[in-house]
PDB file of C-alpha atoms in Angstrom:
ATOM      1  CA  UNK L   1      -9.126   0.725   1.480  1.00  0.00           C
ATOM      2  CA  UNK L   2      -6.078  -1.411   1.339  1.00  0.00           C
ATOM      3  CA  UNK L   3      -4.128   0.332   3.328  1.00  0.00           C
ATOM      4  CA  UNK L   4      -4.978  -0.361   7.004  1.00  0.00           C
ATOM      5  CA  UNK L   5      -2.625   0.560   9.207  1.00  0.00           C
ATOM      6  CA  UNK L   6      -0.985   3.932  10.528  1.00  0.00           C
ATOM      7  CA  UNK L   7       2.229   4.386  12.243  1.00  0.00           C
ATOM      8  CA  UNK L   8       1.782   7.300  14.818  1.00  0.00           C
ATOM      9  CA  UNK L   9       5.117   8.681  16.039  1.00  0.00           C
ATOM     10  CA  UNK L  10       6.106   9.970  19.569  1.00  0.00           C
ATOM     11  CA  UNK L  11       3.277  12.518  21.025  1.00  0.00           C
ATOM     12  CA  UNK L  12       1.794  12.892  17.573  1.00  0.00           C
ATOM     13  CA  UNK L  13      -0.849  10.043  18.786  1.00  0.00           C
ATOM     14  CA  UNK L  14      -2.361  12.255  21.520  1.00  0.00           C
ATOM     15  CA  UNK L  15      -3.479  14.900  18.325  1.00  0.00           C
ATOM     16  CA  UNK L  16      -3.877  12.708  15.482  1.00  0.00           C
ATOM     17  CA  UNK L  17      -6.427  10.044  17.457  1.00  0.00           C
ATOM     18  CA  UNK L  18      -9.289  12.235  18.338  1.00  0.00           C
ATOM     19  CA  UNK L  19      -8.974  13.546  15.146  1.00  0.00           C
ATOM     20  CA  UNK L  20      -9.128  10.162  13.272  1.00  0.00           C
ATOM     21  CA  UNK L  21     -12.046   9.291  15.233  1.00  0.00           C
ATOM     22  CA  UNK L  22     -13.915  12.735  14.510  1.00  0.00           C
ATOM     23  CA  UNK L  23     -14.052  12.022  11.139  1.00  0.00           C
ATOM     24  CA  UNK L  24     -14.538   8.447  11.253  1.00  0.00           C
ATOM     25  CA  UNK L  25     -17.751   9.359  12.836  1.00  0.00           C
ATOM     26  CA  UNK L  26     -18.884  11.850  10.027  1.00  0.00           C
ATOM     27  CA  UNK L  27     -17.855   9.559   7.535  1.00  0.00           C
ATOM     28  CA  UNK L  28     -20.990   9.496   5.044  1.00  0.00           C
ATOM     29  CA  UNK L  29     -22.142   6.038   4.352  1.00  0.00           C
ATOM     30  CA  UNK L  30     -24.824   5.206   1.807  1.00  0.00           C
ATOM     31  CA  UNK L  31     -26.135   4.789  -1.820  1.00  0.00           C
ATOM     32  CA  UNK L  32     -23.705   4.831  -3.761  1.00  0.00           C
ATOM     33  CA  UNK L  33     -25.435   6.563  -6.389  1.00  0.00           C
ATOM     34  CA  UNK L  34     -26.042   9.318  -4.691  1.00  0.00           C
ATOM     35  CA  UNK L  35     -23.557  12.544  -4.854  1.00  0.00           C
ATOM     36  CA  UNK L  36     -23.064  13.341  -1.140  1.00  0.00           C
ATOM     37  CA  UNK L  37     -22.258   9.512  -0.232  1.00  0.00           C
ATOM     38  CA  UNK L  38     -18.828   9.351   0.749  1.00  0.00           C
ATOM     39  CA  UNK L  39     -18.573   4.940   0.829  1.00  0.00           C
ATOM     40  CA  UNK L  40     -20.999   3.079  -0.589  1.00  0.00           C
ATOM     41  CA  UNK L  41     -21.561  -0.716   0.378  1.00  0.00           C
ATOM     42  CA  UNK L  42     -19.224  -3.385   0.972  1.00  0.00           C
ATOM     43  CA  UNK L  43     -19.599  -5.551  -2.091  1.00  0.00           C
ATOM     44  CA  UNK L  44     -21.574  -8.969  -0.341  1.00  0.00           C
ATOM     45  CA  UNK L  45     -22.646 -10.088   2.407  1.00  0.00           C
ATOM     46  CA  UNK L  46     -19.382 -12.920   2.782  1.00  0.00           C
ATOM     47  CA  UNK L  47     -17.373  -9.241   2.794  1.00  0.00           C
ATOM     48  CA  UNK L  48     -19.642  -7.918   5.048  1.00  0.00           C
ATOM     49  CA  UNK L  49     -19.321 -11.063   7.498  1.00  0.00           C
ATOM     50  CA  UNK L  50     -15.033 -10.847   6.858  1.00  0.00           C
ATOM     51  CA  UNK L  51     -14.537  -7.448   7.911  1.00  0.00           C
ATOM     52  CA  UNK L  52     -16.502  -7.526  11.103  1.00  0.00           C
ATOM     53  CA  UNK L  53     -14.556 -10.687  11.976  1.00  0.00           C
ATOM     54  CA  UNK L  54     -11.272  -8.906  11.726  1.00  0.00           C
ATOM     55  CA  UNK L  55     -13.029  -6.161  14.090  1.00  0.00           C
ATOM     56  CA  UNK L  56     -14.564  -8.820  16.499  1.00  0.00           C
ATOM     57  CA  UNK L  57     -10.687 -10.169  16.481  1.00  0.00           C
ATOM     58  CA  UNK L  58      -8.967  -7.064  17.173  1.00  0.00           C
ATOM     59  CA  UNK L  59     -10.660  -6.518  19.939  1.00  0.00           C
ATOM     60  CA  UNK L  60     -10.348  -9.910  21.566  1.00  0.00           C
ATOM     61  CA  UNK L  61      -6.394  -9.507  20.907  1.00  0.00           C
ATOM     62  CA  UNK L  62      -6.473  -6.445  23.068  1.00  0.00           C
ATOM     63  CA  UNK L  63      -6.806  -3.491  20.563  1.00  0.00           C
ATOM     64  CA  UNK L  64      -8.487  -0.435  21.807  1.00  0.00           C
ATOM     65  CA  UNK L  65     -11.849  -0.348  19.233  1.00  0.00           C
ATOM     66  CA  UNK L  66     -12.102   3.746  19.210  1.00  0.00           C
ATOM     67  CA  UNK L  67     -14.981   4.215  16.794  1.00  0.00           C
ATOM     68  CA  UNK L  68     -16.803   1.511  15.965  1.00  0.00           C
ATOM     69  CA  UNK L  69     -18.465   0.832  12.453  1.00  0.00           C
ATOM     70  CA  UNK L  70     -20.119  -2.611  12.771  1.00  0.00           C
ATOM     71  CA  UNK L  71     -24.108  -1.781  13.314  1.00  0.00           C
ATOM     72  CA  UNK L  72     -23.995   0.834  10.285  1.00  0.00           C
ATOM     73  CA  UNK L  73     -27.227   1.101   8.667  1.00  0.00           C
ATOM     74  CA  UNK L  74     -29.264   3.241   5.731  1.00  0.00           C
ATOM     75  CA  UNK L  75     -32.473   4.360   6.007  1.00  0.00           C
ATOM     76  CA  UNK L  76     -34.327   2.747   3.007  1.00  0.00           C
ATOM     77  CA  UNK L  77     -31.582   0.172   2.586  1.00  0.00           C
ATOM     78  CA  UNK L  78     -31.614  -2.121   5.494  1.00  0.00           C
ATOM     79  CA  UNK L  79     -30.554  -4.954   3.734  1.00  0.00           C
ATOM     80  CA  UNK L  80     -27.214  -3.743   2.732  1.00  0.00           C
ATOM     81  CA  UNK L  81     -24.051  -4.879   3.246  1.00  0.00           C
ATOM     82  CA  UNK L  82     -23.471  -1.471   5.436  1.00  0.00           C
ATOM     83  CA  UNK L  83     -20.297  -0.591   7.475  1.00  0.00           C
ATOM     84  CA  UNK L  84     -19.476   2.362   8.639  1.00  0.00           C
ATOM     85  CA  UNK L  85     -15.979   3.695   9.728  1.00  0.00           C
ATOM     86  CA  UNK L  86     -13.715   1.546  12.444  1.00  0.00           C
ATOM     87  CA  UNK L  87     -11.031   2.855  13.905  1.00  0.00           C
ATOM     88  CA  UNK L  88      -8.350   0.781  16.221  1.00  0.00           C
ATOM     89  CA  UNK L  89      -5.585   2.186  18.834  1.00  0.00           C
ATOM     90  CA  UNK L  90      -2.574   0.651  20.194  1.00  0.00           C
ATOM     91  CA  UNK L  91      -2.431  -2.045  17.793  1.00  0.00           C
ATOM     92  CA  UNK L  92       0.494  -3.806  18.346  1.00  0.00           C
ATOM     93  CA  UNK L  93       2.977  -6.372  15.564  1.00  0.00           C
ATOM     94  CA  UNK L  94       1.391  -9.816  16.071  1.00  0.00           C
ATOM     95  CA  UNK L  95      -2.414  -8.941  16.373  1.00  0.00           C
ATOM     96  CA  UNK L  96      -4.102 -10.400  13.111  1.00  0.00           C
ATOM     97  CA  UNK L  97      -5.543  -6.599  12.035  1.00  0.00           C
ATOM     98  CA  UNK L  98      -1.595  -5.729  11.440  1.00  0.00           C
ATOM     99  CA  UNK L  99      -0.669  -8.450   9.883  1.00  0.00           C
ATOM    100  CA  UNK L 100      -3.033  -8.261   7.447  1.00  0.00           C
ATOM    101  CA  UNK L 101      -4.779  -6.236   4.803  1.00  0.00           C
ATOM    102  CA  UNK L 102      -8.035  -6.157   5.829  1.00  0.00           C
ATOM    103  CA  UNK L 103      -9.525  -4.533   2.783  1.00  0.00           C
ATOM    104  CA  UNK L 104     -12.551  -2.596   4.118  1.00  0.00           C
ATOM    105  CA  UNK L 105     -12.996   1.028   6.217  1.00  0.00           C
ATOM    106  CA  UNK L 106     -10.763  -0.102   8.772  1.00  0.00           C
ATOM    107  CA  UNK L 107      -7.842   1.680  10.700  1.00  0.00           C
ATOM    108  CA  UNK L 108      -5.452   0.706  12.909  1.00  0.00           C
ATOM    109  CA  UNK L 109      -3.141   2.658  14.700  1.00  0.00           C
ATOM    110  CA  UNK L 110      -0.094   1.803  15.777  1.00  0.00           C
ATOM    111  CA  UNK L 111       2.324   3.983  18.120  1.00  0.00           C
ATOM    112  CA  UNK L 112       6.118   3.914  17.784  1.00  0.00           C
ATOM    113  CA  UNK L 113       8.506   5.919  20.114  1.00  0.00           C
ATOM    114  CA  UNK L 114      10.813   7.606  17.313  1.00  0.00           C
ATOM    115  CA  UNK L 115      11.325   7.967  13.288  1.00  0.00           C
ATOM    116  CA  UNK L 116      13.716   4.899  13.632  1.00  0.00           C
ATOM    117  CA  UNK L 117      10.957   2.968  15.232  1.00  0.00           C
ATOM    118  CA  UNK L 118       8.510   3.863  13.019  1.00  0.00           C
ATOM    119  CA  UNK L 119      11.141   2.904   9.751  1.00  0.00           C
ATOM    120  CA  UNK L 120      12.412  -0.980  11.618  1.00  0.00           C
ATOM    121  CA  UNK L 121       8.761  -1.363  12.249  1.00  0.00           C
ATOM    122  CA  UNK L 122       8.008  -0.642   8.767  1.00  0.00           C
ATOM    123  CA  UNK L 123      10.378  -2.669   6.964  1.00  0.00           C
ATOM    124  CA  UNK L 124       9.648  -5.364   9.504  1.00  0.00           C
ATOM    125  CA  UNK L 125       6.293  -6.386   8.103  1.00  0.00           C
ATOM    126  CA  UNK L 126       6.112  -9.206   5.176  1.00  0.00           C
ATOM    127  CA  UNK L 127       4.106  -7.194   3.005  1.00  0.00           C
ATOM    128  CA  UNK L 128       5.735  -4.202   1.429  1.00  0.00           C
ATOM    129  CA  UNK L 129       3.457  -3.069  -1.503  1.00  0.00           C
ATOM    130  CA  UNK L 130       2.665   0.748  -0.390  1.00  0.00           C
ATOM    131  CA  UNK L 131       3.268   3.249   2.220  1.00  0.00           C
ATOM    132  CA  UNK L 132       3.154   6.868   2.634  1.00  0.00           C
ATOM    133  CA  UNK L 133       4.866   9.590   5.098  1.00  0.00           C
ATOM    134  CA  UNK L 134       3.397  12.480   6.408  1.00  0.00           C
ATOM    135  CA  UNK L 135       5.588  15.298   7.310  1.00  0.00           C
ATOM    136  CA  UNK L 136       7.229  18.872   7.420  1.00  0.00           C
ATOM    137  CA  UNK L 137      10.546  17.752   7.757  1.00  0.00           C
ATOM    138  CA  UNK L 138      12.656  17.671   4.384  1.00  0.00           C
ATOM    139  CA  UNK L 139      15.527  15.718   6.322  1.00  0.00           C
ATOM    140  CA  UNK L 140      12.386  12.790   7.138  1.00  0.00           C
ATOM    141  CA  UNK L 141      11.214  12.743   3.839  1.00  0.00           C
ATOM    142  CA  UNK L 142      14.196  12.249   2.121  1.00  0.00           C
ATOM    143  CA  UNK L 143      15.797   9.444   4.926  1.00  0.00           C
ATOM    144  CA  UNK L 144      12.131   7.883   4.515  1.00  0.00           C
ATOM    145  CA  UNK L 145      12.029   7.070   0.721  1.00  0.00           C
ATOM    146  CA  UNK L 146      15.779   5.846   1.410  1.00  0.00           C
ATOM    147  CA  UNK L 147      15.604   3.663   3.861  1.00  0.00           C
ATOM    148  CA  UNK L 148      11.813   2.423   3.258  1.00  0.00           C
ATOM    149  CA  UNK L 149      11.891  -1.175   2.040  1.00  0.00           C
ATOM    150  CA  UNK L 150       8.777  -1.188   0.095  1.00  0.00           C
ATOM    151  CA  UNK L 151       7.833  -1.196  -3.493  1.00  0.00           C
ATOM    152  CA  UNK L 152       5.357   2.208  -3.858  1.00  0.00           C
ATOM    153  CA  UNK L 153       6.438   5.069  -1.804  1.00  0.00           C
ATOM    154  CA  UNK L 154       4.390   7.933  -1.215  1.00  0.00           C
ATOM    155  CA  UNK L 155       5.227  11.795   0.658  1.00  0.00           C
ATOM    156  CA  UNK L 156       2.683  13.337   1.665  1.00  0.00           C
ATOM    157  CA  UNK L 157       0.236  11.592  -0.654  1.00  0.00           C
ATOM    158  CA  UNK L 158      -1.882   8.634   0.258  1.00  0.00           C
ATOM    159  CA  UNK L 159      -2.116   5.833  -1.912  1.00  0.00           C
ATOM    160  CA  UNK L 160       1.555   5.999  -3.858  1.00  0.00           C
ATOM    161  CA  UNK L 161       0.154   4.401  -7.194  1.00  0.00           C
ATOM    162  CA  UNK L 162       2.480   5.359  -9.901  1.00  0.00           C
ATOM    163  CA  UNK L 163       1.483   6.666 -13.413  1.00  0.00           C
ATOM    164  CA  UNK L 164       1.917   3.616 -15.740  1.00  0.00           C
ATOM    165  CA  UNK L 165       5.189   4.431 -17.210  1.00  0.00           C
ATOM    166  CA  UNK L 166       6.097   3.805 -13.412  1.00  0.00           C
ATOM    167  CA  UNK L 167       6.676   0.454 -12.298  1.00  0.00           C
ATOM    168  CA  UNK L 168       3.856  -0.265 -10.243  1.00  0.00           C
ATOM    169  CA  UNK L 169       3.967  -3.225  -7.461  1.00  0.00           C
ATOM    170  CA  UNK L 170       5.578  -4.225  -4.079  1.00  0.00           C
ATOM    171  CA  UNK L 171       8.091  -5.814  -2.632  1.00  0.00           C
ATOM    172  CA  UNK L 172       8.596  -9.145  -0.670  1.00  0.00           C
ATOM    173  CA  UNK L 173       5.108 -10.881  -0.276  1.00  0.00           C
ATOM    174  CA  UNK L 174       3.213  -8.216  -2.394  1.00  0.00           C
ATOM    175  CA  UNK L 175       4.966  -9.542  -5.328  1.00  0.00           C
ATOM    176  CA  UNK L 176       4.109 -12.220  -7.453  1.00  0.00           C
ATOM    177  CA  UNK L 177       6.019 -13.638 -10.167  1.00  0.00           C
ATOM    178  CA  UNK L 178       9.504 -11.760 -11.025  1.00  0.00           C
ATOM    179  CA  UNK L 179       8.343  -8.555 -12.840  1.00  0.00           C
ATOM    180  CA  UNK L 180       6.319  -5.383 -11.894  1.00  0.00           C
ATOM    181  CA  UNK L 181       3.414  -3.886 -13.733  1.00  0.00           C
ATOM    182  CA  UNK L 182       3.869  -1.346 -15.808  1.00  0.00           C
ATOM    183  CA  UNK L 183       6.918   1.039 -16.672  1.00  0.00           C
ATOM    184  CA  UNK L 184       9.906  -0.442 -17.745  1.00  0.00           C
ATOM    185  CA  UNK L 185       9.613  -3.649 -16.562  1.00  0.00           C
ATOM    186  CA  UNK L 186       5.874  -4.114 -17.797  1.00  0.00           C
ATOM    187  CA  UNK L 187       7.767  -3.380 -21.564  1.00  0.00           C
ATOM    188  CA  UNK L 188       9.971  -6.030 -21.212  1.00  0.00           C
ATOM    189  CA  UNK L 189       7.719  -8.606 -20.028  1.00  0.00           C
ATOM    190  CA  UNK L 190       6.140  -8.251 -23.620  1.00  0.00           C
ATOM    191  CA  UNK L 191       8.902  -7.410 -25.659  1.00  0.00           C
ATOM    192  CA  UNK L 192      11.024 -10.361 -27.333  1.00  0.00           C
ATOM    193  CA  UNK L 193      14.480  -9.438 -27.246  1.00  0.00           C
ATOM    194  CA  UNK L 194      16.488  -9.783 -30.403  1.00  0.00           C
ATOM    195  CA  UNK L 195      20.293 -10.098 -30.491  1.00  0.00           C
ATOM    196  CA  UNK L 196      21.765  -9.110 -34.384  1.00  0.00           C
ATOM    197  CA  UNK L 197      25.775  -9.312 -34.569  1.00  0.00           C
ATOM    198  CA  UNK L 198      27.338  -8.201 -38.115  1.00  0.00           C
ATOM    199  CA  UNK L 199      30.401  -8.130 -39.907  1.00  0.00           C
ATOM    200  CA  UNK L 200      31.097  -6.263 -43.439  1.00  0.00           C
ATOM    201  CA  UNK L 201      33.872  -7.687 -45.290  1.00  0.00           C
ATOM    202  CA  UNK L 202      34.987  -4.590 -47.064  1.00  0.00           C
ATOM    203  CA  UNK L 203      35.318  -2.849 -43.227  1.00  0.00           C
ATOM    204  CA  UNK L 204      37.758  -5.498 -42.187  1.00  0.00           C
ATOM    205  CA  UNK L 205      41.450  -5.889 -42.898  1.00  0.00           C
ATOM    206  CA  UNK L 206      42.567  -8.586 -45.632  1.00  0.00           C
ATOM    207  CA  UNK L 207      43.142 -12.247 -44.400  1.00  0.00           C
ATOM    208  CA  UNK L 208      42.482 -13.958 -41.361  1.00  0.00           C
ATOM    209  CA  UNK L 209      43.385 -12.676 -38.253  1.00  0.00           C
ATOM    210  CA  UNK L 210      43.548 -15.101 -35.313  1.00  0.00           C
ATOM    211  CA  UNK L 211      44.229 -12.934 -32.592  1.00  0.00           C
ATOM    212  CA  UNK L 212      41.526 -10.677 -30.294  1.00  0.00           C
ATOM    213  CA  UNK L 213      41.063  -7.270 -31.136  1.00  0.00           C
ATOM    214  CA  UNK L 214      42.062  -4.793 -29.343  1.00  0.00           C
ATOM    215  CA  UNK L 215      42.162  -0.903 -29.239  1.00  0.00           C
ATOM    216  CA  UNK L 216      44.649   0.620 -31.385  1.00  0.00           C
TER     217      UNK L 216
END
């Protein structure tokens, strides 16, 4: 659930909210064990306590709480550390729920006026490990993945985690260290490099030459 926020461009807010907030609301929440449960529990109760703070915060920064997961319980499991679905509009840059990953079934919309908007926003934020783009539009797609400063790029999928012969990682503060995961840069970060120069005496001219060689 890393991925918390979503960019909603021009009028495409007005259809994709309700929507959101449908299925927040028929998100299935219980044991985890069972086959029809959709999200099980949050992992303890110092999670539990975290993730409604962020929710209690976005709210007192002036975000518009649409569907609101906080009081979530299970018949049979009252104790758990339940949450159901939460769902934020008109989230703005600044408030702490953008800024941050908030790691738990949390949304937050944001709306932008236009595609260029959406991609300064975007690029904007200090964290750059994944995004995705949803669209019809070839021309988007393609001008997205270009101009996209972040690490993991997905179209029209999701979560954009590589296969591992992909590097796999962000950019700017989702980075640590100087190499990615996986791929080609994973190989090198456990590969010694070995440097062998030769010379065969019989391959080489007679007596000492002093001069570079050059192309003949």
């Amino acid at each position: 659930m890393a991925i918390s926020v979503a960019v909603l461009v021009g009028d495409s807010a007005e259809r994709v909210i309700g929507k959101l907030a449908e299925r927040a609301r028929q998100l299935r929440i219980g044991n985890g064990m069972q086959p029809d449960a959709e999200m099980g529990p949050v992992i303890n109760r110092q999670a539990l306590e975290r993730i409604r703070g962020y929710i209690d915060e976005g709210v007192a920064s002036g975000a518009q709480l649409v569907v609101d997961g906080r009081r979530q319980t299970v018949p049979g499991h009252e104790h758990g550390f339940w949450l159901g679905a939460s769902l934020f509009d008109r989230v703005t840059p600044g408030m702490r729920i953008y800024e941050e990953e908030i790691f738990g079934p949390v949304l937050s919309c944001v709306r932008v006026p236009d595609f260029a908007a959406a991609v300064e926003l975007v690029n904007a934020h200090p964290l750059a490990n994944g995004v995705a783009c949803y669209t019809r539009d070839g021309n988007v797609a393609r001008e997205f993945g270009r101009r996209i400063q972040v690490g993991m790029v997905g179209i029209n999928i999701p979560i954009p985690v590589p296969m591992a012969w992909h590097g796999f990682g962000g950019w700017k503060g989702s980075l640590y260290g100087d190499t990615h995961a996986y791929g080609e840069e994973g190989v090198r970060f456990y590969t010694r490099q070995k440097s062998i120069m030769q010379r065969w005496p019989e391959s080489t001219p007679k007596g000492a030459e002093f001069a570079m060689p050059t192309a003949k």
